[in-house]
Amino acid sequence: MRSRGVYPGGMSQSEKPPEPQQIQVDLDEATAQGAYCNLVLINHSDSEFILDFAFIQPAAPRARVRARIVSSPRHTKRLLRALEANLQRYEALFGKIEEPLPTDPTTIS
C-alpha cells in the first residue's frame, strides 16, 4: 500500500505524487446484511477510539452492543470528516435533518 504524506527532501517538479490505490472490499453474507443500531457509545484512550454500536428497544432499559469498532485517532477523525461530507450531500438531496432540542453530545437521552 502506498502512503500519502511528507516526502523526504520534497518532490521535484517532474515527480508526481502517487495515485490513490483502489482497494477491493469483500463482504461475507452476514456482514453484508448489516445490523440496525440506534445508539453509539464512544470511549477513547490516548491511542485508540472505541465505538460500541448498540440497539436499545424503547421499553427496555438495556442496550445490546451489535458491533464494536476500535480505531486510531487519525482514522476516527477521517471517519468524522467523511460522515460530515455525506450528511451535507444527504441534506442537499433530501432536506435538512431535524434534530431534537440541543443536547450535550457527551450524554445520550
mmCIF file of C-alpha atoms in Angstrom:
data_model
loop_
_atom_site.group_PDB
_atom_site.id
_atom_site.type_symbol
_atom_site.label_atom_id
_atom_site.label_comp_id
_atom_site.label_asym_id
_atom_site.label_seq_id
_atom_site.Cartn_x
_atom_site.Cartn_y
_atom_site.Cartn_z
ATOM 1 C CA MET A 1 0.000 0.000 0.000
ATOM 2 C CA ARG A 2 1.320 3.416 -0.841
ATOM 3 C CA SER A 3 1.207 6.004 1.859
ATOM 4 C CA ARG A 4 0.392 9.658 1.492
ATOM 5 C CA GLY A 5 2.366 12.141 3.495
ATOM 6 C CA VAL A 6 5.577 14.086 3.610
ATOM 7 C CA TYR A 7 8.122 13.028 1.039
ATOM 8 C CA PRO A 8 11.710 13.203 2.301
ATOM 9 C CA GLY A 9 13.574 16.048 0.651
ATOM 10 C CA GLY A 10 10.455 17.281 -1.143
ATOM 11 C CA MET A 11 9.461 16.483 -4.704
ATOM 12 C CA SER A 12 10.977 17.849 -7.825
ATOM 13 C CA GLN A 13 8.760 19.489 -10.436
ATOM 14 C CA SER A 14 8.866 16.341 -12.590
ATOM 15 C CA GLU A 15 7.776 13.966 -9.827
ATOM 16 C CA LYS A 16 4.082 13.405 -9.299
ATOM 17 C CA PRO A 17 2.510 12.181 -6.079
ATOM 18 C CA PRO A 18 1.412 8.549 -6.216
ATOM 19 C CA GLU A 19 -2.130 7.971 -7.400
ATOM 20 C CA PRO A 20 -4.554 6.642 -4.804
ATOM 21 C CA GLN A 21 -4.652 2.876 -4.790
ATOM 22 C CA GLN A 22 -8.025 1.202 -5.345
ATOM 23 C CA ILE A 23 -8.999 -1.202 -2.607
ATOM 24 C CA GLN A 24 -11.283 -4.142 -3.196
ATOM 25 C CA VAL A 25 -13.608 -4.770 -0.258
ATOM 26 C CA ASP A 26 -15.037 -8.232 0.379
ATOM 27 C CA LEU A 27 -18.154 -8.763 2.495
ATOM 28 C CA ASP A 28 -19.372 -12.073 3.771
ATOM 29 C CA GLU A 29 -23.142 -12.552 3.663
ATOM 30 C CA ALA A 30 -23.718 -11.979 7.395
ATOM 31 C CA THR A 31 -21.745 -8.724 7.402
ATOM 32 C CA ALA A 32 -23.464 -7.537 4.223
ATOM 33 C CA GLN A 33 -26.828 -7.812 5.992
ATOM 34 C CA GLY A 34 -25.766 -5.120 8.457
ATOM 35 C CA ALA A 35 -27.114 -4.555 11.949
ATOM 36 C CA TYR A 36 -29.567 -1.828 12.898
ATOM 37 C CA CYS A 37 -28.258 0.353 15.713
ATOM 38 C CA ASN A 38 -29.847 3.380 17.330
ATOM 39 C CA LEU A 39 -27.218 4.120 19.963
ATOM 40 C CA VAL A 40 -23.451 4.545 19.916
ATOM 41 C CA LEU A 41 -21.233 4.673 22.985
ATOM 42 C CA ILE A 42 -17.827 6.247 22.437
ATOM 43 C CA ASN A 43 -14.755 5.854 24.625
ATOM 44 C CA HIS A 44 -11.106 6.627 23.969
ATOM 45 C CA SER A 45 -7.605 6.358 25.292
ATOM 46 C CA ASP A 46 -4.548 8.232 24.076
ATOM 47 C CA SER A 47 -4.043 5.666 21.300
ATOM 48 C CA GLU A 48 -7.494 4.492 20.186
ATOM 49 C CA PHE A 49 -11.204 5.195 19.984
ATOM 50 C CA ILE A 50 -13.781 2.522 20.768
ATOM 51 C CA LEU A 51 -17.224 2.859 19.212
ATOM 52 C CA ASP A 52 -19.855 0.446 20.527
ATOM 53 C CA PHE A 53 -22.880 0.382 18.223
ATOM 54 C CA ALA A 54 -25.932 -0.843 20.104
ATOM 55 C CA PHE A 55 -29.662 -1.369 19.755
ATOM 56 C CA ILE A 56 -31.994 -0.300 22.508
ATOM 57 C CA GLN A 57 -35.707 -1.051 22.451
ATOM 58 C CA PRO A 58 -37.973 1.800 23.590
ATOM 59 C CA ALA A 59 -39.467 -0.066 26.556
ATOM 60 C CA ALA A 60 -36.304 -1.895 27.609
ATOM 61 C CA PRO A 61 -33.710 -0.441 29.997
ATOM 62 C CA ARG A 62 -30.868 -2.471 28.484
ATOM 63 C CA ALA A 63 -28.994 -1.984 25.203
ATOM 64 C CA ARG A 64 -27.247 -4.789 23.337
ATOM 65 C CA VAL A 65 -23.973 -3.997 21.554
ATOM 66 C CA ARG A 66 -24.193 -5.220 17.961
ATOM 67 C CA ALA A 67 -20.727 -4.137 16.821
ATOM 68 C CA ARG A 68 -17.551 -2.744 18.368
ATOM 69 C CA ILE A 69 -15.153 -0.717 16.252
ATOM 70 C CA VAL A 70 -11.659 0.053 17.534
ATOM 71 C CA SER A 71 -9.965 2.806 15.557
ATOM 72 C CA SER A 72 -6.884 5.023 15.686
ATOM 73 C CA PRO A 73 -7.403 8.722 16.461
ATOM 74 C CA ARG A 74 -6.359 9.676 12.910
ATOM 75 C CA HIS A 75 -8.754 7.254 11.295
ATOM 76 C CA THR A 76 -11.548 8.350 13.656
ATOM 77 C CA LYS A 77 -11.029 11.947 12.548
ATOM 78 C CA ARG A 78 -11.156 10.879 8.880
ATOM 79 C CA LEU A 79 -14.375 8.993 9.657
ATOM 80 C CA LEU A 80 -15.849 12.144 11.237
ATOM 81 C CA ARG A 81 -14.959 14.205 8.142
ATOM 82 C CA ALA A 82 -16.444 11.545 5.831
ATOM 83 C CA LEU A 83 -19.665 11.475 7.872
ATOM 84 C CA GLU A 84 -19.898 15.278 7.772
ATOM 85 C CA ALA A 85 -19.433 15.319 3.988
ATOM 86 C CA ASN A 86 -22.011 12.581 3.470
ATOM 87 C CA LEU A 87 -24.542 14.322 5.743
ATOM 88 C CA GLN A 88 -24.110 17.516 3.710
ATOM 89 C CA ARG A 89 -24.756 15.608 0.469
ATOM 90 C CA TYR A 90 -27.750 13.834 2.029
ATOM 91 C CA GLU A 91 -29.305 17.118 3.202
ATOM 92 C CA ALA A 92 -28.686 18.710 -0.204
ATOM 93 C CA LEU A 93 -30.733 15.908 -1.787
ATOM 94 C CA PHE A 94 -33.399 15.201 0.831
ATOM 95 C CA GLY A 95 -33.595 18.307 3.012
ATOM 96 C CA LYS A 96 -32.329 19.253 6.433
ATOM 97 C CA ILE A 97 -32.359 16.561 9.100
ATOM 98 C CA GLU A 98 -34.266 17.988 12.034
ATOM 99 C CA GLU A 99 -32.559 17.493 15.371
ATOM 100 C CA PRO A 100 -34.257 17.459 18.748
ATOM 101 C CA LEU A 101 -33.544 20.288 21.165
ATOM 102 C CA PRO A 102 -29.811 20.868 21.668
ATOM 103 C CA THR A 103 -28.294 18.274 23.949
ATOM 104 C CA ASP A 104 -24.942 17.677 25.488
ATOM 105 C CA PRO A 105 -23.152 15.400 22.968
ATOM 106 C CA THR A 106 -21.479 13.560 25.841
ATOM 107 C CA THR A 107 -24.826 12.267 27.088
ATOM 108 C CA ILE A 108 -27.478 10.247 25.366
ATOM 109 C CA SER A 109 -31.141 10.592 26.038
#
